[in-house]
mmCIF file of C-alpha atoms in Angstrom:
data_model
loop_
_atom_site.group_PDB
_atom_site.id
_atom_site.type_symbol
_atom_site.label_atom_id
_atom_site.label_comp_id
_atom_site.label_asym_id
_atom_site.label_seq_id
_atom_site.Cartn_x
_atom_site.Cartn_y
_atom_site.Cartn_z
ATOM 1 C CA MET A 1 18.160 -40.631 -4.336
ATOM 2 C CA THR A 2 17.492 -36.885 -4.576
ATOM 3 C CA ARG A 3 14.481 -35.974 -6.671
ATOM 4 C CA LYS A 4 14.118 -32.678 -8.457
ATOM 5 C CA VAL A 5 10.886 -30.777 -7.851
ATOM 6 C CA ASP A 6 9.698 -28.314 -10.488
ATOM 7 C CA VAL A 7 7.813 -25.433 -8.913
ATOM 8 C CA ASP A 8 6.105 -22.618 -10.792
ATOM 9 C CA PRO A 9 8.295 -19.513 -10.271
ATOM 10 C CA ARG A 10 5.137 -17.451 -9.943
ATOM 11 C CA SER A 11 4.094 -19.309 -6.791
ATOM 12 C CA PRO A 12 5.561 -16.886 -4.221
ATOM 13 C CA TYR A 13 3.898 -13.955 -5.966
ATOM 14 C CA ASP A 14 0.571 -15.769 -5.665
ATOM 15 C CA ASN A 15 1.194 -16.216 -1.952
ATOM 16 C CA VAL A 16 2.120 -12.553 -1.538
ATOM 17 C CA GLU A 17 -1.114 -11.514 -3.233
ATOM 18 C CA ARG A 18 -3.257 -13.895 -1.194
ATOM 19 C CA LEU A 19 -1.863 -12.251 1.904
ATOM 20 C CA ALA A 20 -2.360 -8.733 0.526
ATOM 21 C CA THR A 21 -6.046 -9.344 -0.174
ATOM 22 C CA VAL A 22 -6.972 -10.756 3.253
ATOM 23 C CA GLU A 23 -9.337 -8.212 4.791
ATOM 24 C CA MET A 24 -8.914 -7.559 8.513
ATOM 25 C CA ARG A 25 -10.700 -4.314 9.287
ATOM 26 C CA ALA A 26 -13.218 -3.897 12.096
ATOM 27 C CA HIS A 27 -16.615 -5.421 11.321
ATOM 28 C CA ASN A 28 -18.316 -2.022 10.919
ATOM 29 C CA MET A 29 -15.954 -0.885 8.145
ATOM 30 C CA LEU A 30 -16.465 -1.531 4.445
ATOM 31 C CA GLN A 31 -15.107 -4.891 3.333
ATOM 32 C CA GLY A 32 -15.979 -8.067 1.458
ATOM 33 C CA TYR A 33 -15.266 -6.797 -2.044
ATOM 34 C CA ILE A 34 -11.464 -6.736 -2.394
ATOM 35 C CA PRO A 35 -11.002 -10.483 -3.089
ATOM 36 C CA ARG A 36 -13.744 -10.297 -5.718
ATOM 37 C CA LEU A 37 -12.294 -7.215 -7.418
ATOM 38 C CA TYR A 38 -8.844 -8.773 -7.318
ATOM 39 C CA ALA A 39 -10.169 -11.915 -9.028
ATOM 40 C CA ILE A 40 -11.563 -9.771 -11.848
ATOM 41 C CA VAL A 41 -8.276 -7.935 -12.414
ATOM 42 C CA ARG A 42 -5.988 -10.937 -12.042
ATOM 43 C CA GLY A 43 -4.854 -12.383 -15.350
ATOM 44 C CA GLU A 44 -2.794 -15.472 -16.127
ATOM 45 C CA ASN A 45 0.031 -14.175 -13.924
ATOM 46 C CA PRO A 46 -0.029 -12.655 -10.451
ATOM 47 C CA ILE A 47 -0.401 -8.878 -10.769
ATOM 48 C CA THR A 48 2.768 -8.082 -8.836
ATOM 49 C CA TYR A 49 4.701 -10.588 -10.937
ATOM 50 C CA ASP A 50 3.912 -8.662 -14.114
ATOM 51 C CA ILE A 51 4.469 -5.229 -12.565
ATOM 52 C CA SER A 52 7.789 -6.201 -11.002
ATOM 53 C CA ARG A 53 9.047 -7.662 -14.282
ATOM 54 C CA GLU A 54 8.269 -4.336 -15.966
ATOM 55 C CA PHE A 55 10.260 -2.433 -13.349
ATOM 56 C CA LEU A 56 13.153 -4.876 -13.384
ATOM 57 C CA GLY A 57 13.333 -4.603 -17.159
ATOM 58 C CA MET A 58 13.883 -0.839 -16.967
ATOM 59 C CA ARG A 59 17.095 1.031 -16.313
ATOM 60 C CA ASN A 60 17.291 4.415 -14.574
ATOM 61 C CA ALA A 61 13.583 5.138 -14.948
ATOM 62 C CA ARG A 62 12.048 8.317 -13.578
ATOM 63 C CA VAL A 63 9.251 7.199 -11.273
ATOM 64 C CA ALA A 64 6.466 9.326 -9.798
ATOM 65 C CA ILE A 65 4.747 7.818 -6.757
ATOM 66 C CA VAL A 66 1.550 9.744 -6.096
ATOM 67 C CA THR A 67 -0.084 9.490 -2.693
ATOM 68 C CA GLY A 68 -1.742 11.323 0.164
ATOM 69 C CA ILE A 69 -5.102 12.857 0.858
ATOM 70 C CA VAL A 70 -5.532 16.129 2.729
ATOM 71 C CA VAL A 71 -8.988 16.976 4.060
ATOM 72 C CA GLU A 72 -9.347 20.253 5.933
ATOM 73 C CA LYS A 73 -10.019 19.740 9.662
ATOM 74 C CA LEU A 74 -10.446 15.944 9.299
ATOM 75 C CA LEU A 75 -7.063 14.976 7.788
ATOM 76 C CA PRO A 76 -5.059 18.222 7.694
ATOM 77 C CA LYS A 77 -1.774 16.298 7.381
ATOM 78 C CA GLY A 78 -3.157 13.358 5.467
ATOM 79 C CA GLU A 79 -3.601 9.730 6.497
ATOM 80 C CA VAL A 80 -1.145 6.924 7.233
ATOM 81 C CA ASP A 81 -2.404 4.696 4.427
ATOM 82 C CA GLY A 82 -0.544 5.643 1.257
ATOM 83 C CA PRO A 83 2.541 7.642 2.296
ATOM 84 C CA VAL A 84 4.188 4.823 4.261
ATOM 85 C CA GLY A 85 3.748 2.362 1.409
ATOM 86 C CA ALA A 86 4.969 5.005 -1.051
ATOM 87 C CA ALA A 87 8.169 5.460 0.934
ATOM 88 C CA VAL A 88 8.809 1.713 1.280
ATOM 89 C CA LEU A 89 8.249 1.133 -2.444
ATOM 90 C CA GLY A 90 10.245 4.260 -3.290
ATOM 91 C CA ARG A 91 13.208 2.979 -1.278
ATOM 92 C CA ALA A 92 13.169 -0.342 -3.159
ATOM 93 C CA LEU A 93 12.940 1.344 -6.555
ATOM 94 C CA SER A 94 15.735 3.748 -5.636
ATOM 95 C CA ARG A 95 17.953 0.817 -4.641
ATOM 96 C CA LEU A 96 17.216 -0.721 -8.038
ATOM 97 C CA GLY A 97 18.663 2.383 -9.689
ATOM 98 C CA HIS A 98 15.508 4.329 -10.465
ATOM 99 C CA ASP A 99 15.021 8.047 -9.830
ATOM 100 C CA VAL A 100 12.076 8.372 -7.445
ATOM 101 C CA ASP A 101 9.849 11.374 -6.734
ATOM 102 C CA ILE A 102 7.039 11.172 -4.196
ATOM 103 C CA LEU A 103 4.198 13.468 -5.208
ATOM 104 C CA VAL A 104 2.039 14.850 -2.377
ATOM 105 C CA GLU A 105 0.136 17.941 -1.353
ATOM 106 C CA LYS A 106 2.331 20.553 0.308
ATOM 107 C CA GLU A 107 0.670 20.046 3.708
ATOM 108 C CA MET A 108 2.286 16.606 3.854
ATOM 109 C CA ASP A 109 5.814 17.758 3.097
ATOM 110 C CA ASP A 110 7.231 17.131 6.575
ATOM 111 C CA VAL A 111 5.444 13.780 6.868
ATOM 112 C CA VAL A 112 7.004 12.406 3.689
ATOM 113 C CA ALA A 113 10.372 14.011 4.446
ATOM 114 C CA SER A 114 10.454 12.113 7.755
ATOM 115 C CA LEU A 115 9.713 8.831 5.963
ATOM 116 C CA ILE A 116 12.496 9.360 3.421
ATOM 117 C CA GLU A 117 14.916 10.304 6.189
ATOM 118 C CA THR A 118 13.987 7.269 8.310
ATOM 119 C CA LEU A 119 14.492 4.893 5.387
ATOM 120 C CA GLY A 120 17.614 6.680 4.182
ATOM 121 C CA PHE A 121 17.127 6.614 0.420
ATOM 122 C CA GLU A 122 17.509 9.079 -2.425
ATOM 123 C CA GLY A 123 14.001 10.371 -2.988
ATOM 124 C CA SER A 124 12.604 13.800 -3.795
ATOM 125 C CA ILE A 125 9.307 15.403 -2.835
ATOM 126 C CA VAL A 126 7.226 17.145 -5.495
ATOM 127 C CA HIS A 127 4.194 19.164 -4.454
ATOM 128 C CA THR A 128 0.959 18.532 -6.332
ATOM 129 C CA THR A 129 -0.987 21.376 -4.730
ATOM 130 C CA ASP A 130 -2.499 24.095 -6.916
ATOM 131 C CA ARG A 131 -1.257 22.714 -10.205
ATOM 132 C CA SER A 132 -3.172 23.238 -13.421
ATOM 133 C CA PRO A 133 -4.224 20.521 -15.856
ATOM 134 C CA GLU A 134 -1.643 21.923 -18.258
ATOM 135 C CA ASP A 135 1.116 21.613 -15.628
ATOM 136 C CA LEU A 136 0.254 17.985 -15.032
ATOM 137 C CA ALA A 137 0.043 17.125 -18.723
ATOM 138 C CA ARG A 138 3.599 18.428 -19.084
ATOM 139 C CA TRP A 139 4.751 16.289 -16.148
ATOM 140 C CA ALA A 140 3.869 13.240 -18.207
ATOM 141 C CA ASP A 141 6.802 14.114 -20.463
ATOM 142 C CA ASP A 142 9.170 13.977 -17.495
ATOM 143 C CA TYR A 143 8.309 10.569 -16.021
ATOM 144 C CA ASP A 144 8.579 7.016 -17.305
ATOM 145 C CA VAL A 145 6.319 5.488 -14.641
ATOM 146 C CA ALA A 146 3.546 6.675 -12.345
ATOM 147 C CA VAL A 147 2.366 4.674 -9.327
ATOM 148 C CA THR A 148 -0.634 5.833 -7.307
ATOM 149 C CA ILE A 149 -1.121 4.514 -3.780
ATOM 150 C CA GLU A 150 -4.373 5.344 -1.970
ATOM 151 C CA LYS A 151 -4.873 8.371 -4.204
ATOM 152 C CA LEU A 152 -8.505 9.350 -4.662
ATOM 153 C CA GLY A 153 -9.775 9.711 -8.213
ATOM 154 C CA ARG A 154 -12.680 11.610 -9.738
ATOM 155 C CA ASN A 155 -16.003 9.946 -10.482
ATOM 156 C CA ARG A 156 -17.997 10.359 -13.696
ATOM 157 C CA GLU A 157 -19.292 13.721 -12.450
ATOM 158 C CA GLY A 158 -15.787 14.967 -11.722
ATOM 159 C CA VAL A 159 -16.122 14.670 -7.929
ATOM 160 C CA ARG A 160 -13.801 12.887 -5.509
ATOM 161 C CA HIS A 161 -15.313 11.073 -2.533
ATOM 162 C CA SER A 162 -14.347 9.347 0.663
ATOM 163 C CA VAL A 163 -15.053 5.618 0.722
ATOM 164 C CA MET A 164 -18.248 6.370 2.662
ATOM 165 C CA GLY A 165 -19.540 8.698 -0.059
ATOM 166 C CA SER A 166 -18.658 12.114 1.353
ATOM 167 C CA PRO A 167 -17.769 14.552 -1.449
ATOM 168 C CA LEU A 168 -14.443 16.368 -1.169
ATOM 169 C CA ALA A 169 -13.857 19.968 -2.143
ATOM 170 C CA LYS A 170 -12.218 20.838 -5.458
ATOM 171 C CA SER A 171 -9.016 22.012 -3.838
ATOM 172 C CA GLY A 172 -5.428 20.935 -3.322
ATOM 173 C CA ASP A 173 -4.412 18.544 -6.094
ATOM 174 C CA TYR A 174 -7.797 18.048 -7.682
ATOM 175 C CA TYR A 175 -6.264 17.766 -11.157
ATOM 176 C CA ILE A 176 -3.869 14.918 -10.389
ATOM 177 C CA ASP A 177 -6.090 12.562 -12.430
ATOM 178 C CA ASP A 178 -5.015 14.534 -15.503
ATOM 179 C CA PHE A 179 -1.397 13.537 -14.901
ATOM 180 C CA ILE A 180 -2.288 9.847 -14.872
ATOM 181 C CA GLU A 181 -4.490 10.183 -17.929
ATOM 182 C CA ALA A 182 -1.671 11.964 -19.780
ATOM 183 C CA MET A 183 0.725 9.165 -18.802
ATOM 184 C CA ASN A 184 -1.769 6.614 -20.143
ATOM 185 C CA GLU A 185 -2.149 8.526 -23.388
ATOM 186 C CA LYS A 186 1.604 8.476 -23.873
ATOM 187 C CA GLY A 187 1.671 4.713 -23.353
ATOM 188 C CA LYS A 188 3.765 4.902 -20.204
ATOM 189 C CA LEU A 189 3.633 2.471 -17.314
ATOM 190 C CA THR A 190 0.949 3.359 -14.760
ATOM 191 C CA VAL A 191 0.104 1.368 -11.636
ATOM 192 C CA GLY A 192 -2.810 1.970 -9.272
ATOM 193 C CA ILE A 193 -2.942 0.486 -5.770
ATOM 194 C CA GLY A 194 -6.122 0.996 -3.744
ATOM 195 C CA ASP A 195 -8.575 -0.563 -1.346
ATOM 196 C CA GLY A 196 -11.893 1.216 -1.793
ATOM 197 C CA GLY A 197 -12.715 1.533 -5.480
ATOM 198 C CA ASN A 198 -12.590 5.326 -5.179
ATOM 199 C CA GLU A 199 -8.845 5.511 -5.796
ATOM 200 C CA ILE A 200 -7.077 6.210 -9.074
ATOM 201 C CA GLY A 201 -6.723 2.954 -10.984
ATOM 202 C CA PHE A 202 -10.139 1.470 -10.326
ATOM 203 C CA GLY A 203 -11.495 3.077 -13.475
ATOM 204 C CA LYS A 204 -10.015 -0.007 -15.117
ATOM 205 C CA ILE A 205 -12.944 -2.008 -13.669
ATOM 206 C CA TYR A 206 -15.388 0.861 -13.235
ATOM 207 C CA ASP A 207 -18.626 -1.077 -13.718
ATOM 208 C CA HIS A 208 -17.548 -3.812 -11.299
ATOM 209 C CA VAL A 209 -16.759 -1.255 -8.604
ATOM 210 C CA ARG A 210 -20.171 0.327 -9.058
ATOM 211 C CA GLY A 211 -21.797 -3.075 -8.719
ATOM 212 C CA MET A 212 -19.792 -4.485 -5.797
ATOM 213 C CA VAL A 213 -18.708 -1.643 -3.522
ATOM 214 C CA ALA A 214 -21.118 0.110 -1.158
ATOM 215 C CA PHE A 215 -21.709 3.675 -2.404
ATOM 216 C CA GLY A 216 -19.874 2.806 -5.628
ATOM 217 C CA ALA A 217 -22.938 3.571 -7.752
ATOM 218 C CA ASP A 218 -24.756 5.888 -5.340
ATOM 219 C CA CYS A 219 -22.620 8.130 -3.162
ATOM 220 C CA GLY A 220 -25.665 9.764 -1.598
ATOM 221 C CA CYS A 221 -24.368 13.258 -2.299
ATOM 222 C CA PRO A 222 -25.926 15.747 -4.768
ATOM 223 C CA CYS A 223 -23.613 14.710 -7.619
ATOM 224 C CA GLY A 224 -25.273 11.272 -7.798
ATOM 225 C CA GLY A 225 -22.276 9.736 -9.538
ATOM 226 C CA GLY A 226 -21.175 7.240 -6.900
ATOM 227 C CA THR A 227 -17.733 6.839 -5.398
ATOM 228 C CA ALA A 228 -16.312 4.714 -8.228
ATOM 229 C CA THR A 229 -13.569 6.567 -10.062
ATOM 230 C CA THR A 230 -13.344 6.659 -13.832
ATOM 231 C CA THR A 231 -9.557 7.136 -13.790
ATOM 232 C CA ALA A 232 -7.800 3.960 -14.888
ATOM 233 C CA THR A 233 -4.210 2.751 -14.758
ATOM 234 C CA GLY A 234 -2.470 0.183 -16.916
ATOM 235 C CA TYR A 235 -2.111 -2.116 -13.913
ATOM 236 C CA LEU A 236 -4.509 -2.178 -10.986
ATOM 237 C CA PHE A 237 -3.743 -3.957 -7.725
ATOM 238 C CA PRO A 238 -6.716 -4.095 -5.315
ATOM 239 C CA ALA A 239 -5.420 -4.737 -1.784
ATOM 240 C CA ALA A 240 -7.048 -5.049 1.622
ATOM 241 C CA ILE A 241 -5.181 -1.897 2.676
ATOM 242 C CA SER A 242 -3.335 0.220 0.115
ATOM 243 C CA ASN A 243 -0.074 0.197 2.078
ATOM 244 C CA TYR A 244 -0.307 -3.599 2.130
ATOM 245 C CA GLY A 245 -0.384 -3.530 -1.663
ATOM 246 C CA ALA A 246 2.753 -1.384 -1.743
ATOM 247 C CA TYR A 247 4.546 -3.761 0.638
ATOM 248 C CA ALA A 248 3.453 -6.672 -1.542
ATOM 249 C CA LEU A 249 4.798 -5.043 -4.702
ATOM 250 C CA THR A 250 8.065 -4.350 -2.870
ATOM 251 C CA THR A 251 8.252 -8.043 -1.986
ATOM 252 C CA ALA A 252 7.674 -8.938 -5.630
ATOM 253 C CA LEU A 253 10.594 -6.702 -6.617
ATOM 254 C CA ALA A 254 12.766 -8.455 -4.029
ATOM 255 C CA LEU A 255 11.728 -11.851 -5.384
ATOM 256 C CA GLY A 256 12.437 -10.844 -8.961
ATOM 257 C CA ALA A 257 15.802 -9.326 -8.090
ATOM 258 C CA SER A 258 16.692 -12.025 -5.513
ATOM 259 C CA ASP A 259 17.531 -9.144 -3.194
ATOM 260 C CA GLY A 260 16.256 -9.216 0.374
ATOM 261 C CA ASP A 261 17.778 -5.799 1.045
ATOM 262 C CA LEU A 262 14.829 -4.280 -0.815
ATOM 263 C CA LEU A 263 12.510 -5.360 2.008
ATOM 264 C CA VAL A 264 11.691 -3.670 5.291
ATOM 265 C CA ASP A 265 10.559 -5.476 8.425
ATOM 266 C CA GLY A 266 7.620 -4.940 10.737
ATOM 267 C CA GLU A 267 9.620 -2.939 13.269
ATOM 268 C CA THR A 268 10.673 -0.490 10.550
ATOM 269 C CA VAL A 269 7.060 -0.055 9.504
ATOM 270 C CA ARG A 270 6.170 0.687 13.130
ATOM 271 C CA GLU A 271 8.810 3.441 13.145
ATOM 272 C CA LEU A 272 7.412 4.859 9.914
ATOM 273 C CA VAL A 273 3.812 4.899 11.158
ATOM 274 C CA GLU A 274 4.864 6.488 14.432
ATOM 275 C CA ALA A 275 6.822 9.139 12.512
ATOM 276 C CA CYS A 276 3.687 9.970 10.518
ATOM 277 C CA VAL A 277 1.403 10.166 13.540
ATOM 278 C CA SER A 278 3.867 12.318 15.483
ATOM 279 C CA ARG A 279 3.562 14.893 12.699
ATOM 280 C CA GLY A 280 -0.226 14.971 12.682
ATOM 281 C CA CYS A 281 -0.859 12.348 10.001
ATOM 282 C CA LEU A 282 -3.796 10.199 11.163
ATOM 283 C CA ASP A 283 -4.973 6.632 10.788
ATOM 284 C CA GLY A 284 -7.714 6.773 8.168
ATOM 285 C CA GLY A 285 -9.796 4.045 9.782
ATOM 286 C CA THR A 286 -10.215 5.676 13.166
ATOM 287 C CA VAL A 287 -9.068 9.288 12.583
ATOM 288 C CA LYS A 288 -7.765 9.183 16.153
ATOM 289 C CA PRO A 289 -4.481 11.003 16.874
ATOM 290 C CA ASP A 290 -3.469 8.391 19.452
ATOM 291 C CA PHE A 291 -4.125 5.324 17.258
ATOM 292 C CA ILE A 292 -0.971 3.670 15.921
ATOM 293 C CA GLY A 293 -1.948 1.439 13.035
ATOM 294 C CA ASP A 294 -3.234 1.489 9.476
ATOM 295 C CA ASP A 295 -6.851 1.788 8.323
ATOM 296 C CA GLY A 296 -8.112 0.724 11.735
ATOM 297 C CA VAL A 297 -5.760 -2.271 11.976
ATOM 298 C CA PRO A 298 -3.515 -2.081 15.088
ATOM 299 C CA ILE A 299 0.191 -1.764 14.475
ATOM 300 C CA ASP A 300 1.018 -5.212 15.914
ATOM 301 C CA ALA A 301 -1.131 -6.835 13.207
ATOM 302 C CA VAL A 302 0.414 -4.612 10.535
ATOM 303 C CA MET A 303 3.891 -5.645 11.694
ATOM 304 C CA ARG A 304 2.980 -9.318 11.518
ATOM 305 C CA TYR A 305 1.700 -8.849 7.973
ATOM 306 C CA VAL A 306 4.944 -7.188 6.870
ATOM 307 C CA ASP A 307 7.080 -9.854 8.546
ATOM 308 C CA GLN A 308 5.000 -12.584 6.912
ATOM 309 C CA LEU A 309 5.840 -11.108 3.519
ATOM 310 C CA GLY A 310 9.483 -11.301 4.523
ATOM 311 C CA SER A 311 9.001 -14.935 5.442
ATOM 312 C CA ILE A 312 7.532 -15.719 2.025
ATOM 313 C CA PHE A 313 10.621 -14.181 0.432
ATOM 314 C CA ALA A 314 13.059 -15.938 2.761
ATOM 315 C CA GLN A 315 11.434 -19.344 2.341
ATOM 316 C CA TRP A 316 11.422 -19.029 -1.433
ATOM 317 C CA MET A 317 15.132 -18.252 -1.362
ATOM 318 C CA SER A 318 15.909 -21.184 0.946
ATOM 319 C CA THR A 319 16.979 -24.626 -0.203
ATOM 320 C CA PHE A 320 16.882 -27.938 1.655
ATOM 321 C CA ASP A 321 18.381 -31.293 0.726
ATOM 322 C CA ARG A 322 15.658 -33.912 0.746
ATOM 323 C CA ASP A 323 16.304 -37.575 -0.012
ATOM 324 C CA PHE A 324 12.974 -39.020 1.045
#
């Protein structure tokens, strides 16, 4: 006799998010807070379940994926965390019929162009450098969705910081927060993916970030406002590494669409990271030009993470006849 088993369709999304919130940085890097922040944000449904259902319910949406951080001398071509995830998510959304722009500072143009070329999808690059608040407010009329991935946001004093509390100059795309705020005001879908509490989106749980994250309430710089950003998004997905969150959301889209072609594998992610590093984009955890990985996690571990997401998808799509 074959027995039918009823399984909650949200289960694989839960598993994806458990994996995305497992911290694996070196012991001397900030950690310990992501699972707690995730638990605060998580509602009745897995976060990626709700976000993916929103995307899958849209047709031909114009999507802005905002990423990248350029710091003169330290990260002149940005960091690996953010752009790679933006490209992987952008590819999936493009395959679902959406019109995708990746928004970055002009210094990262060739980095993102190489990612789009490697993945082979229809995606455009829009420069965020030297835009005015008025420019960005108008952009909110042009897009249906904005997703930020590892994009630093301003604190209550209007200053952006590194996760360790270092203030960053008011240059480049300092006003990008105004774009997200304008999108929120218009009631459009906004998604923030981050791993440090200083990225756009974490304003949704501002007080919790200040209370849980080192330097969140006291950055140690003259502004005294802490690293916690005040810029919120409609959905916030705290992940162990921001790119991991983007890969997780991509997996959720694949689950919802029953389409494994939306996924990439670990070897593809290796190619993407190597393409970034070859163009001067650095790992943000080590800031070493010869380190191939993400936020201090070696590439072999990153590849295993990505392939494990693929396994969750594949297993959920599999069926077995069981009579015992």
